[in-house]
Structure formats: C-alpha cells, structure tokens
XYZ file of C-alpha atoms in Angstrom:
353
model
C 11.642 82.224 -7.805
C 8.712 81.703 -5.674
C 5.388 80.051 -6.594
C 2.370 82.390 -5.649
C -1.366 81.074 -5.106
C -2.988 84.454 -4.386
C -4.921 84.248 -7.452
C -6.008 80.899 -7.478
C -6.764 78.883 -9.854
C -4.078 81.012 -11.698
C -0.588 80.162 -11.026
C 2.015 82.816 -10.862
C 5.647 82.418 -10.333
C 7.788 85.702 -10.251
C 11.707 85.419 -10.593
C 14.622 87.721 -10.239
C 18.201 87.116 -10.540
C 21.755 88.728 -10.876
C 24.729 87.092 -12.305
C 28.482 88.235 -11.888
C 31.034 87.342 -13.480
C 34.579 88.123 -12.319
C 37.610 88.483 -15.363
C 41.189 88.926 -14.518
C 41.414 91.272 -17.688
C 39.449 92.351 -20.535
C 40.268 91.508 -24.050
C 42.482 94.444 -25.042
C 46.256 93.804 -25.684
C 48.559 92.120 -23.827
C 48.628 91.999 -20.200
C 49.968 95.287 -19.560
C 47.183 96.803 -21.650
C 43.326 96.914 -21.449
C 41.123 97.044 -17.873
C 42.361 94.261 -15.231
C 39.774 92.983 -12.612
C 36.839 93.307 -14.632
C 33.298 92.167 -13.250
C 30.502 91.819 -15.535
C 27.019 92.010 -14.023
C 23.723 91.527 -15.459
C 20.108 91.547 -14.127
C 17.060 89.657 -15.121
C 13.575 89.067 -14.109
C 10.254 87.944 -15.372
C 7.169 86.353 -14.199
C 5.619 82.992 -15.353
C 1.471 82.559 -15.266
C -0.516 79.565 -16.296
C -4.273 78.316 -15.689
C -5.404 74.805 -16.246
C -8.375 73.520 -17.724
C -9.395 69.715 -17.916
C -12.096 67.102 -18.785
C -11.979 63.460 -18.218
C -13.760 61.090 -20.907
C -14.795 57.547 -19.871
C -12.688 55.750 -22.549
C -11.098 52.008 -22.100
C -9.465 50.282 -24.752
C -6.426 48.115 -25.234
C -6.617 48.405 -29.201
C -2.973 48.094 -30.464
C -1.712 47.628 -27.282
C -2.478 51.227 -26.007
C -3.567 50.274 -22.600
C -6.070 53.051 -22.349
C -8.122 53.192 -19.092
C -9.879 56.705 -19.326
C -8.513 59.637 -21.130
C -7.736 63.279 -19.415
C -7.745 66.313 -21.840
C -5.630 69.090 -19.962
C -5.443 72.602 -21.496
C -3.255 75.027 -20.021
C -2.911 78.744 -21.412
C 0.627 80.442 -20.594
C 1.963 83.922 -20.502
C 5.677 84.522 -19.536
C 7.486 87.930 -19.197
C 11.036 88.037 -19.752
C 13.524 90.607 -18.939
C 17.360 90.733 -19.063
C 19.205 93.584 -18.803
C 22.427 94.718 -20.644
C 25.573 93.592 -19.086
C 27.637 95.920 -17.485
C 30.655 94.879 -19.422
C 29.823 94.119 -23.264
C 30.654 90.581 -24.332
C 32.914 92.111 -27.142
C 35.513 93.122 -24.565
C 35.748 89.678 -23.178
C 37.716 86.514 -24.190
C 34.974 84.380 -22.368
C 31.708 85.806 -22.392
C 28.967 84.578 -20.376
C 26.108 87.306 -20.178
C 22.989 86.806 -22.086
C 21.577 88.946 -25.058
C 19.329 91.690 -23.587
C 15.878 90.656 -23.695
C 12.330 92.154 -22.907
C 9.527 89.973 -24.160
C 6.309 88.316 -23.277
C 5.483 84.793 -24.569
C 2.116 83.452 -25.297
C 1.559 79.723 -25.183
C -0.885 77.172 -25.211
C -0.547 73.485 -24.259
C -2.660 70.578 -24.698
C -2.012 67.102 -23.023
C -3.565 63.911 -23.169
C -3.170 61.588 -20.628
C -4.372 58.268 -19.286
C -4.177 55.873 -16.127
C -1.980 52.870 -15.936
C -0.695 50.798 -13.041
C 2.762 50.953 -12.475
C 5.191 48.388 -11.105
C 4.145 48.643 -7.702
C 0.477 48.162 -8.244
C -0.494 51.701 -8.032
C -2.584 53.753 -10.606
C -0.518 56.587 -11.934
C -1.442 59.340 -14.627
C 0.652 58.840 -17.724
C 1.184 60.803 -20.504
C 0.160 60.051 -24.232
C 0.498 63.053 -26.102
C 1.436 67.078 -25.663
C 1.133 69.771 -28.167
C 2.842 73.393 -27.233
C 2.452 76.109 -29.407
C 4.388 79.383 -28.697
C 4.965 82.978 -29.945
C 7.148 85.542 -28.418
C 6.248 89.534 -28.692
C 9.514 91.487 -28.282
C 8.885 95.368 -26.949
C 10.420 98.210 -28.697
C 13.733 99.546 -27.095
C 17.205 99.474 -28.086
C 18.040 97.722 -31.049
C 14.424 97.436 -31.845
C 13.567 100.979 -32.614
C 10.909 100.511 -35.290
C 8.531 98.975 -32.656
C 7.440 95.815 -30.852
C 7.787 92.633 -33.245
C 6.123 89.467 -32.980
C 8.584 86.301 -33.260
C 8.356 83.431 -35.369
C 5.469 80.719 -33.988
C 7.442 77.395 -32.357
C 5.426 74.413 -32.419
C 5.990 71.285 -30.462
C 4.544 67.829 -30.402
C 5.403 64.850 -28.039
C 3.814 61.358 -28.450
C 4.149 58.260 -26.074
C 2.084 55.890 -27.770
C 3.643 53.199 -25.740
C 6.057 53.049 -23.029
C 8.671 51.585 -25.002
C 8.530 54.437 -27.814
C 8.687 58.465 -27.689
C 8.533 60.661 -30.757
C 9.477 64.487 -30.595
C 9.020 67.176 -33.293
C 9.620 70.854 -33.274
C 8.975 73.437 -36.108
C 8.962 77.149 -36.643
C 6.974 79.207 -38.927
C 7.537 82.855 -39.359
C 5.105 85.367 -38.404
C 6.054 88.062 -41.251
C 7.121 86.990 -44.631
C 7.015 88.873 -47.927
C 4.289 87.443 -49.816
C 5.341 85.745 -53.309
C 8.746 84.513 -51.982
C 9.930 81.213 -50.393
C 9.728 82.613 -46.787
C 6.543 81.001 -46.071
C 8.337 77.754 -45.818
C 9.175 76.185 -42.748
C 12.355 78.163 -41.152
C 13.449 74.801 -39.191
C 12.097 71.583 -38.273
C 13.047 68.397 -36.118
C 11.918 64.929 -35.689
C 13.069 62.511 -33.177
C 12.201 58.735 -32.371
C 13.472 56.860 -29.448
C 12.814 53.403 -28.824
C 14.227 51.163 -25.881
C 13.952 47.456 -24.850
C 15.290 44.835 -22.510
C 14.187 43.342 -19.109
C 11.790 45.037 -16.396
C 9.430 47.029 -19.339
C 11.685 49.876 -19.939
C 10.291 53.412 -20.705
C 11.427 55.697 -23.138
C 10.284 58.613 -21.288
C 13.354 58.380 -18.664
C 15.850 57.749 -21.782
C 18.257 60.567 -23.453
C 17.158 62.716 -26.274
C 18.323 62.021 -29.755
C 21.363 63.852 -30.255
C 22.629 67.069 -32.503
C 19.408 68.834 -30.934
C 19.701 72.300 -32.497
C 17.714 72.928 -35.675
C 20.216 75.651 -36.485
C 24.108 75.428 -36.210
C 24.164 71.647 -36.025
C 27.167 71.513 -33.573
C 29.300 68.693 -33.995
C 29.081 65.486 -31.672
C 26.333 64.305 -29.749
C 24.523 66.260 -26.807
C 25.419 63.325 -24.190
C 23.847 63.257 -20.948
C 25.029 61.231 -17.854
C 22.407 58.556 -18.513
C 23.026 54.859 -17.150
C 20.142 52.768 -18.368
C 19.441 49.629 -16.053
C 21.204 46.537 -16.986
C 20.607 44.594 -20.082
C 18.518 47.795 -21.545
C 19.154 49.497 -24.927
C 18.027 52.636 -26.548
C 17.665 53.190 -30.268
C 17.267 57.052 -31.485
C 16.793 58.142 -34.901
C 16.503 61.994 -35.395
C 16.016 64.256 -38.342
C 16.925 68.101 -38.848
C 16.200 70.554 -41.577
C 16.970 74.462 -41.542
C 16.349 76.558 -44.343
C 19.159 77.279 -46.580
C 21.419 75.555 -44.310
C 21.264 71.776 -43.789
C 19.256 68.228 -44.042
C 20.483 65.856 -41.765
C 19.869 62.553 -39.914
C 21.122 61.446 -36.820
C 21.290 57.756 -35.421
C 22.508 56.860 -31.802
C 22.617 53.379 -30.182
C 23.553 52.958 -26.336
C 23.364 49.304 -24.588
C 24.025 48.464 -20.973
C 26.125 45.479 -21.354
C 26.422 44.987 -17.400
C 26.300 46.499 -14.050
C 29.248 48.370 -14.484
C 29.452 48.582 -18.467
C 27.546 50.534 -21.045
C 28.410 51.046 -25.028
C 27.277 53.588 -27.502
C 27.242 54.743 -31.229
C 26.503 58.066 -32.878
C 26.326 58.729 -36.635
C 25.553 61.914 -38.493
C 24.802 61.808 -42.263
C 23.901 65.034 -44.124
C 21.631 64.767 -47.117
C 22.011 68.149 -48.522
C 24.268 71.117 -46.989
C 24.654 74.631 -48.411
C 27.468 77.257 -47.782
C 27.107 80.167 -49.820
C 27.246 79.277 -53.596
C 28.368 75.815 -52.526
C 26.224 72.555 -52.387
C 27.083 69.187 -50.902
C 24.850 66.063 -51.002
C 25.005 62.423 -49.208
C 27.901 62.883 -46.808
C 28.814 60.680 -43.838
C 29.913 63.753 -41.708
C 30.701 62.030 -38.253
C 30.794 58.773 -36.398
C 31.566 58.313 -32.794
C 31.982 55.257 -30.542
C 31.972 55.515 -26.580
C 32.739 52.979 -23.891
C 31.378 54.022 -20.398
C 32.123 52.511 -16.922
C 30.427 52.832 -13.781
C 32.662 53.622 -10.969
C 30.410 54.020 -8.060
C 30.739 57.758 -7.097
C 32.369 58.666 -10.599
C 31.511 57.694 -14.152
C 34.480 57.058 -16.732
C 34.080 57.263 -20.523
C 36.520 56.502 -23.422
C 35.315 58.152 -26.959
C 36.766 58.139 -30.119
C 35.230 60.332 -32.897
C 35.760 61.297 -36.443
C 34.530 64.183 -37.943
C 35.152 64.261 -41.811
C 36.043 68.112 -41.483
C 37.911 68.346 -38.237
C 39.664 65.052 -37.969
C 40.117 62.435 -35.565
C 39.744 62.750 -31.716
C 40.150 60.446 -28.513
C 38.991 61.681 -25.136
C 38.585 60.357 -21.721
C 36.366 61.937 -19.421
C 35.660 61.624 -15.538
C 32.518 62.749 -14.405
C 31.235 62.931 -10.751
C 27.775 61.548 -10.471
C 26.830 64.629 -8.208
C 27.986 66.944 -10.762
C 27.505 65.565 -14.042
C 28.025 69.196 -15.854
C 31.482 69.583 -14.568
C 33.361 66.508 -16.376
C 36.980 66.405 -16.068
C 38.414 65.725 -19.833
C 41.569 64.883 -21.523
C 41.623 64.648 -25.076
C 43.965 63.854 -27.901
C 43.415 64.936 -31.786
C 45.228 64.218 -34.875
C 44.571 64.093 -38.596
C 43.241 67.678 -38.303
C 43.593 69.912 -41.280
C 46.530 72.165 -41.201
C 46.035 75.719 -39.970
C 45.588 77.891 -43.117
C 45.106 75.013 -45.871
C 41.247 74.345 -45.178
C 39.578 75.266 -48.229
C 36.272 73.447 -47.543
C 33.425 75.721 -47.598
C 31.380 73.539 -45.160
C 34.066 73.115 -42.514
C 32.920 75.106 -38.899
C 36.433 75.857 -38.518
C 37.073 78.250 -41.485
C-alpha cells in the first residue's frame, strides 16, 4: 500500500496483496486419502481515492456544555475499487478455510464531518470531531456468479456523534437498492444503535473506549466482542447497544467496565432478545446471555478470568493470557459444563443446531 500525491488535491492509495495458506491435507477422507501438502493462494488489489472540501464557520458557544470554538465542515467524496481473485484451492475442500469470497466491485462514498477546536490537557488547541456521517453504496461488476450483469448493492449509512467528550453515539443501517413494490422489502434490512458513556477522574474521553459488543447487525454471534482495552485507574465505561435485523432478531446488549485499581479491572455483559424468529417459530423477551470478567495487568501480559452463561449453549469458565504486544493472539484455556447433549437439542433458536 502506498499513498500517492501525483494528482493533488486528489489522494490516491493503490494496494496489492497475496495470501498463501499451507495445509497438511485437504478435507477429503482419512489421512491416507485426499491431497496432502496443499497451498491455497489468493491475490487481491485495489485503489482508494478521495478529495476533501471544507469550510469554517465562526461559531462560539458553550450552550449545553458543548464547548464549541468555531466549526469546520469537511466534505469527502470517496471512490474505492476492490478486486479479490478466487483462491487456488476452494474453501469447500479445506477444514479451516481462510480465503475471502471473490470480489470485483467499486464502492462510492460520501463523508460529512463536523469539527470544533478545543484545548487539550497539555494546553494546546486541537481539532475534535463532533459528528460524522458516511453513506456508501457498492457496485459489483458482472462476472462469475453474477452473469446477469452488474448490480448495485445496499445503501449503507453510518452516523457517529460526539456531543460531549464523555459520550459517543453510533448508528448503522442498511437500505436495499432493489426491492419489489408492494412488499415489505422496503423496510430497513438491518439497524444498530450504540451509546457509550464514560466517567471517573482525569476527564475521560468516550472516543478512546471500546465499542459496545455484539457488533454484527446479522448473525449475532454469542459473547462480547472484547478488545484489550485498559482504562485509566478509577475510570468506568457504560455501554448500551440495540440490534435489529429483518426477519431475524431484535436484541439489546449492555456492558459495564470499571478500572478498580492500577492492576485490576472488572466487566459485565448482558444480551436480551426482544424478538427472535427461526423458521416458523418465534420467541419474545428472553435473557439470552450474561457474562462477568476479571482482568489483571501483569506488566507485559494481561490475565483475564471470564464466566459466561448462554441459555442455548450452557455455561463456560475460561482463562486468557494475552501479550500486550500481540493482543490478537491470546493463550486460552476453558471449561464448559451444562451443555446440551448431542442429539438432544430441539430448540430452533440454538446456533448449535
């Protein structure tokens, strides 16, 4: 990836990549069958382009504690081209597939951002985001798997609000580009709303806290989407999230994290399903999951003990050790109990069915 400034003020960033994954054997049969020593390769490339326009408004007010010292509106049109080639070995032949789906599309976007100027803790003026709105729509070119011609994808909208330093509000939703008139397809396909509030000493900022969990608008994977985030001592973060997916689920999640001391941090996570649809079955008002965690700072490492209850999958206790330099590679050991026995699970809402 390399940023080019050949056509200023248009910013161009081309990228190219190759991914190679080695497998001792494919998925076919026992170790004496199937192909051995398989390498699955995949090529990808693309280019991002953008241009910025801005205007400054001479507005100064502290009404409602907003602390606004001038406003800057930034308008950024973007065009992104993405191409991902088919892998040399199909994912269907591999036990642990890693290749992405083939893709050949261009994404058009428009970002609006509203900023103000505030004095930071060091006494210097700095730009602070107040609001950000982004709309994107992809166009997929004709090709294999899309023989009918190019298609325009769903419109994706994202809004972020930072009215005060201690609060962050985010919302995402999707609206179909194509729908059948007279049907319910014109409704929103997926919608999310998150709100994070922080408190404690040293004027904490909500922009640096982790997002509310259960981020996917569809699928709703169990468990919180945890990140290796240690807040300053004495600070806390409270988050609420609401998820809606058409003909699927409506859920609310809540989480709370508190840095008790220099070494210890506690956390809580709950997931409540208001409505869930699976085939012809429906379920209402169901406390689907809750989780409690205790985290300790071990200097170069972070240790975490988690107790989680999922009404469909049973109970679980697990311990993680994470090297701060590589938070994406934790060492984990876990014990599960009270799990539904294999063959006895009859709930149509179970992800394990």
